Amino acid sequence: MTRMTLPSALRSELQRLARSPLAAAHAACALAAGLACGAYFATAPWDARLGADAYVQFLGALMPLMAGISCGLSADEERRAGGLANLLGAPSRRTAALAKLCSLWLVASATLAVAVALFGCILAAAGRPAAPAASLAASVLGMSLGSVPLYALSLFLALRFGRNAAIGAGAAGMLLAFFSMGGLAHGLMTGALTGASPAGLLGAVPFCWAARLGSLGVEAAIAAGTGSAGTVALAAARLVPAAAALAALSAVAVAAWFPRFEEGRSDA
C-alpha cells in the first residue's frame, strides 16, 4: 500500500476544495471586503492609516465565524460524500485530519491576503497609501497565525458535534474579538492603537488573537512616527510566541484526537 504523506493528502484536499462552493464563497468575500472597504476609505475623511488598522481588525475579528462556517460546511460535504469515508477510511486518519485542517486554513489565509492586497491597492491608487506593503503583509501573517487554533477548534466541533456547534462557537468568538478592541472601529474614531493596548481578560482569549495580531502589523507602522513603537513591540513580543505555541498545540491536538474519533451523527 502506498504510504499516505501530508503533502499528497494536502494536494488532494486543495484540489477537492477548488471544486467546492467554499472556494467561490471565499473569493467573493475577499473581493467584496477589499472593494467595498477600499472604496470607502479612499474617499472618506478618516486617516487612511487608522482606516487600515480598523479594516484588518474587522477582518481578524471575523475569523472565528469564518472558521466555524468553513469547517461546518466542509464537514457537511464530507458527510454527504459518504459519511466521512474520505477521512475515516484514509490509510492515516491523522494525516487526513491535518490535511483537512491545513487546506481550510490555507484557503482562509489566501482570502485574507487578497482582501488586504486589494484594499491597499485601491487606497494607493487613490493617492492615500494606508501603510507600507510590508506592514500589510505582516498583518496578513498575523491574522493567519491567530486563525490556526480557530480552525482546529472549529474542525473538532464540526466533526464531533455538527455544523451548528462550530458556527455558534464562531459567532460567539467574533463578538468577543470585537469587544476586545473596544467595539467596531473604536481605534478609528479615537485614534488609539487598540491592537497594542491592553485588553484585560479578553486579550487572553484566543478568539481575539487574529484581530489583535493583524492590527499589530499596521500599528507598528503608525507607531513608528508617534514615539509609541515600544508599546507595539512589547505587545507583539508577548502575543506572537503565545499564538505560535497555541497554533502548534492545536494542530497536534487535532492529529492526536481524530484517530480515535467515531462518527455518530449525520448532521447537527
CSV table of C-alpha atoms in Angstrom, one decimal:
chain,number,residue,atom,x,y,z
A,1,MET,CA,0.0,0.0,0.0
A,2,THR,CA,1.3,3.5,-0.9
A,3,ARG,CA,2.2,5.5,2.2
A,4,MET,CA,0.0,8.4,2.8
A,5,THR,CA,2.0,11.6,3.1
A,6,LEU,CA,0.9,15.0,4.3
A,7,PRO,CA,1.9,16.8,1.1
A,8,SER,CA,0.0,14.4,-1.1
A,9,ALA,CA,-3.1,14.4,1.2
A,10,LEU,CA,-2.9,18.2,1.3
A,11,ARG,CA,-2.7,18.4,-2.5
A,12,SER,CA,-5.8,16.2,-2.8
A,13,GLU,CA,-7.7,18.3,-0.3
A,14,LEU,CA,-6.9,21.5,-2.1
A,15,GLN,CA,-7.9,20.0,-5.4
A,16,ARG,CA,-11.3,19.0,-4.0
A,17,LEU,CA,-11.7,22.3,-2.2
A,18,ALA,CA,-11.0,24.2,-5.5
A,19,ARG,CA,-14.1,22.5,-7.0
A,20,SER,CA,-16.2,23.2,-3.9
A,21,PRO,CA,-18.6,26.1,-3.5
A,22,LEU,CA,-16.5,27.1,-0.5
A,23,ALA,CA,-13.7,28.3,-2.8
A,24,ALA,CA,-16.1,30.6,-4.7
A,25,ALA,CA,-17.5,31.8,-1.4
A,26,HIS,CA,-14.0,32.7,-0.1
A,27,ALA,CA,-13.2,34.5,-3.3
A,28,ALA,CA,-16.4,36.5,-3.2
A,29,CYS,CA,-15.8,37.5,0.4
A,30,ALA,CA,-12.3,38.7,-0.3
A,31,LEU,CA,-13.4,40.8,-3.3
A,32,ALA,CA,-16.4,42.2,-1.5
A,33,ALA,CA,-14.4,43.2,1.5
A,34,GLY,CA,-11.5,44.7,-0.4
A,35,LEU,CA,-13.5,46.6,-2.9
A,36,ALA,CA,-16.2,48.0,-0.5
A,37,CYS,CA,-13.8,49.0,2.3
A,38,GLY,CA,-11.1,50.2,-0.1
A,39,ALA,CA,-13.6,52.4,-1.9
A,40,TYR,CA,-14.9,53.8,1.3
A,41,PHE,CA,-11.6,54.7,2.9
A,42,ALA,CA,-10.3,56.0,-0.4
A,43,THR,CA,-12.9,58.8,-0.2
A,44,ALA,CA,-13.8,59.1,3.4
A,45,PRO,CA,-12.2,61.8,5.6
A,46,TRP,CA,-10.7,59.4,8.1
A,47,ASP,CA,-6.9,59.0,8.4
A,48,ALA,CA,-6.1,56.2,5.9
A,49,ARG,CA,-3.6,54.6,8.4
A,50,LEU,CA,-6.3,54.3,11.1
A,51,GLY,CA,-8.7,53.1,8.4
A,52,ALA,CA,-6.3,50.3,7.5
A,53,ASP,CA,-6.0,49.4,11.2
A,54,ALA,CA,-9.8,49.3,11.5
A,55,TYR,CA,-10.0,47.2,8.4
A,56,VAL,CA,-7.6,44.5,9.5
A,57,GLN,CA,-9.2,44.4,12.9
A,58,PHE,CA,-12.5,43.9,11.2
A,59,LEU,CA,-11.1,41.0,9.1
A,60,GLY,CA,-9.4,39.4,12.1
A,61,ALA,CA,-12.5,39.7,14.3
A,62,LEU,CA,-14.5,37.8,11.6
A,63,MET,CA,-12.1,34.9,11.5
A,64,PRO,CA,-13.8,32.9,14.3
A,65,LEU,CA,-17.0,33.0,12.4
A,66,MET,CA,-15.3,32.3,9.1
A,67,ALA,CA,-13.6,29.3,10.6
A,68,GLY,CA,-16.9,28.0,12.0
A,69,ILE,CA,-18.7,28.4,8.8
A,70,SER,CA,-15.9,26.9,6.6
A,71,CYS,CA,-15.3,23.9,8.9
A,72,GLY,CA,-19.0,23.3,9.4
A,73,LEU,CA,-19.8,23.3,5.7
A,74,SER,CA,-16.7,21.2,4.9
A,75,ALA,CA,-17.8,18.6,7.4
A,76,ASP,CA,-21.3,18.6,5.9
A,77,GLU,CA,-19.8,18.0,2.4
A,78,GLU,CA,-17.7,15.1,3.8
A,79,ARG,CA,-20.8,13.5,5.4
A,80,ARG,CA,-22.8,13.9,2.2
A,81,ALA,CA,-20.0,12.4,0.1
A,82,GLY,CA,-20.0,9.2,2.1
A,83,GLY,CA,-20.3,9.6,5.9
A,84,LEU,CA,-16.8,11.0,6.3
A,85,ALA,CA,-15.4,8.0,4.5
A,86,ASN,CA,-12.7,10.2,2.9
A,87,LEU,CA,-11.4,10.9,6.4
A,88,LEU,CA,-12.3,7.9,8.5
A,89,GLY,CA,-11.3,5.4,5.7
A,90,ALA,CA,-7.9,7.0,4.9
A,91,PRO,CA,-4.8,5.0,5.4
A,92,SER,CA,-3.7,7.5,8.1
A,93,ARG,CA,-6.5,9.3,9.9
A,94,ARG,CA,-4.0,11.6,11.5
A,95,THR,CA,-2.6,12.7,8.1
A,96,ALA,CA,-6.1,13.1,6.6
A,97,ALA,CA,-7.3,15.3,9.5
A,98,LEU,CA,-4.1,17.5,9.3
A,99,ALA,CA,-4.6,17.8,5.5
A,100,LYS,CA,-8.2,18.9,6.0
A,101,LEU,CA,-7.2,21.4,8.7
A,102,CYS,CA,-4.3,22.8,6.6
A,103,SER,CA,-6.3,23.1,3.4
A,104,LEU,CA,-9.1,25.1,5.1
A,105,TRP,CA,-6.6,27.3,6.8
A,106,LEU,CA,-4.6,27.9,3.7
A,107,VAL,CA,-7.7,29.0,1.7
A,108,ALA,CA,-8.6,31.4,4.6
A,109,SER,CA,-5.1,32.8,4.6
A,110,ALA,CA,-5.3,33.3,0.8
A,111,THR,CA,-8.6,35.1,1.2
A,112,LEU,CA,-7.1,37.4,3.8
A,113,ALA,CA,-4.2,38.2,1.5
A,114,VAL,CA,-6.4,39.0,-1.4
A,115,ALA,CA,-8.7,41.2,0.7
A,116,VAL,CA,-5.8,43.2,2.3
A,117,ALA,CA,-3.9,43.5,-1.0
A,118,LEU,CA,-7.0,44.7,-2.9
A,119,PHE,CA,-7.7,47.2,-0.1
A,120,GLY,CA,-4.2,48.5,-0.1
A,121,CYS,CA,-4.0,48.8,-3.9
A,122,ILE,CA,-7.3,50.8,-4.0
A,123,LEU,CA,-6.0,53.3,-1.4
A,124,ALA,CA,-2.6,53.6,-3.2
A,125,ALA,CA,-4.3,54.3,-6.5
A,126,ALA,CA,-6.4,57.0,-4.8
A,127,GLY,CA,-3.2,58.6,-3.5
A,128,ARG,CA,-3.9,57.7,0.1
A,129,PRO,CA,-1.5,54.8,0.9
A,130,ALA,CA,-2.6,53.3,4.2
A,131,ALA,CA,0.6,51.5,5.2
A,132,PRO,CA,3.7,50.1,3.7
A,133,ALA,CA,3.3,46.8,1.8
A,134,ALA,CA,5.5,45.1,4.4
A,135,SER,CA,3.1,46.2,7.2
A,136,LEU,CA,0.1,44.9,5.3
A,137,ALA,CA,1.9,41.6,4.7
A,138,ALA,CA,2.7,41.4,8.4
A,139,SER,CA,-1.0,41.9,9.2
A,140,VAL,CA,-2.0,39.0,6.9
A,141,LEU,CA,0.6,36.8,8.5
A,142,GLY,CA,-0.6,37.8,12.0
A,143,MET,CA,-4.2,37.1,11.2
A,144,SER,CA,-3.3,33.8,9.6
A,145,LEU,CA,-1.2,32.7,12.6
A,146,GLY,CA,-4.0,33.7,15.0
A,147,SER,CA,-6.5,31.7,13.0
A,148,VAL,CA,-4.8,28.3,13.3
A,149,PRO,CA,-6.4,27.5,16.7
A,150,LEU,CA,-9.7,28.8,15.5
A,151,TYR,CA,-9.7,26.3,12.6
A,152,ALA,CA,-8.6,23.5,14.8
A,153,LEU,CA,-11.4,24.1,17.3
A,154,SER,CA,-14.0,24.6,14.6
A,155,LEU,CA,-13.0,21.4,12.8
A,156,PHE,CA,-13.2,19.5,16.0
A,157,LEU,CA,-16.7,20.9,16.8
A,158,ALA,CA,-17.9,20.4,13.3
A,159,LEU,CA,-16.9,16.7,13.2
A,160,ARG,CA,-17.8,15.9,16.8
A,161,PHE,CA,-21.0,17.9,17.3
A,162,GLY,CA,-22.0,19.2,13.9
A,163,ARG,CA,-22.1,22.3,11.8
A,164,ASN,CA,-24.3,24.4,14.1
A,165,ALA,CA,-22.0,23.9,17.0
A,166,ALA,CA,-19.0,25.2,15.0
A,167,ILE,CA,-20.9,28.2,13.6
A,168,GLY,CA,-22.3,29.0,17.0
A,169,ALA,CA,-18.9,29.0,18.7
A,170,GLY,CA,-17.5,31.1,15.8
A,171,ALA,CA,-20.2,33.7,16.2
A,172,ALA,CA,-19.5,34.0,19.9
A,173,GLY,CA,-15.8,34.2,19.2
A,174,MET,CA,-16.4,37.0,16.7
A,175,LEU,CA,-18.3,39.1,19.3
A,176,LEU,CA,-15.5,38.6,21.9
A,177,ALA,CA,-13.0,39.7,19.3
A,178,PHE,CA,-14.9,42.9,18.6
A,179,PHE,CA,-15.4,43.6,22.3
A,180,SER,CA,-11.6,43.1,22.9
A,181,MET,CA,-11.0,46.1,20.6
A,182,GLY,CA,-13.5,48.3,22.4
A,183,GLY,CA,-16.1,47.8,19.6
A,184,LEU,CA,-16.1,48.2,15.8
A,185,ALA,CA,-13.8,51.0,14.6
A,186,HIS,CA,-13.0,52.2,18.1
A,187,GLY,CA,-9.5,53.0,17.2
A,188,LEU,CA,-10.6,54.7,14.0
A,189,MET,CA,-12.8,57.2,16.0
A,190,THR,CA,-10.4,57.7,18.9
A,191,GLY,CA,-7.0,57.5,17.3
A,192,ALA,CA,-5.9,54.9,19.8
A,193,LEU,CA,-3.8,51.9,18.9
A,194,THR,CA,-6.3,49.4,20.1
A,195,GLY,CA,-4.5,46.3,18.9
A,196,ALA,CA,-1.5,47.1,21.0
A,197,SER,CA,-3.4,48.4,24.0
A,198,PRO,CA,-4.2,46.1,27.0
A,199,ALA,CA,-7.5,44.3,26.6
A,200,GLY,CA,-7.8,42.8,30.1
A,201,LEU,CA,-9.1,39.2,30.3
A,202,LEU,CA,-10.4,39.4,26.7
A,203,GLY,CA,-6.9,39.9,25.5
A,204,ALA,CA,-6.0,36.4,26.7
A,205,VAL,CA,-8.9,34.7,24.8
A,206,PRO,CA,-7.5,33.1,21.6
A,207,PHE,CA,-10.7,34.1,19.7
A,208,CYS,CA,-9.4,37.6,19.8
A,209,TRP,CA,-5.8,37.0,18.7
A,210,ALA,CA,-6.3,37.0,14.9
A,211,ALA,CA,-7.7,40.6,15.2
A,212,ARG,CA,-5.0,41.8,17.5
A,213,LEU,CA,-2.2,40.2,15.6
A,214,GLY,CA,-3.4,41.6,12.3
A,215,SER,CA,-3.7,45.0,13.9
A,216,LEU,CA,-0.2,45.0,15.2
A,217,GLY,CA,1.3,44.9,11.7
A,218,VAL,CA,-0.4,48.2,10.7
A,219,GLU,CA,0.0,49.8,14.2
A,220,ALA,CA,3.8,49.2,14.1
A,221,ALA,CA,4.0,51.5,11.1
A,222,ILE,CA,1.7,54.1,12.7
A,223,ALA,CA,3.6,54.0,16.0
A,224,ALA,CA,7.0,54.5,14.2
A,225,GLY,CA,6.1,58.1,13.8
A,226,THR,CA,4.5,58.7,17.1
A,227,GLY,CA,7.0,57.6,19.6
A,228,SER,CA,4.9,54.6,20.8
A,229,ALA,CA,6.8,51.9,18.8
A,230,GLY,CA,7.8,50.3,22.1
A,231,THR,CA,4.2,49.7,23.1
A,232,VAL,CA,3.5,47.8,19.9
A,233,ALA,CA,6.8,45.9,20.0
A,234,LEU,CA,6.0,44.8,23.6
A,235,ALA,CA,2.5,43.6,22.6
A,236,ALA,CA,4.0,41.7,19.7
A,237,ALA,CA,6.7,40.1,21.9
A,238,ARG,CA,4.0,38.8,24.2
A,239,LEU,CA,1.4,37.7,21.8
A,240,VAL,CA,3.3,36.3,18.8
A,241,PRO,CA,5.1,33.5,20.7
A,242,ALA,CA,1.9,32.6,22.6
A,243,ALA,CA,0.0,32.4,19.3
A,244,ALA,CA,2.7,30.3,17.6
A,245,ALA,CA,2.7,27.9,20.5
A,246,LEU,CA,-1.1,27.6,20.6
A,247,ALA,CA,-1.1,27.1,16.8
A,248,ALA,CA,1.3,24.2,17.1
A,249,LEU,CA,-0.5,22.7,20.1
A,250,SER,CA,-3.9,22.9,18.4
A,251,ALA,CA,-2.7,21.1,15.3
A,252,VAL,CA,-1.1,18.4,17.4
A,253,ALA,CA,-4.4,18.1,19.4
A,254,VAL,CA,-6.4,17.5,16.2
A,255,ALA,CA,-3.9,14.9,15.0
A,256,ALA,CA,-4.0,13.1,18.3
A,257,TRP,CA,-7.8,13.2,18.6
A,258,PHE,CA,-9.0,12.2,15.2
A,259,PRO,CA,-7.6,8.7,15.0
A,260,ARG,CA,-9.9,7.8,18.0
A,261,PHE,CA,-13.0,9.7,16.5
A,262,GLU,CA,-16.0,7.6,15.6
A,263,GLU,CA,-18.8,9.1,13.6
A,264,GLY,CA,-22.1,9.0,15.4
A,265,ARG,CA,-24.3,11.6,13.8
A,266,SER,CA,-25.2,12.7,10.3
A,267,ASP,CA,-25.8,16.4,10.9
A,268,ALA,CA,-26.5,18.9,13.6
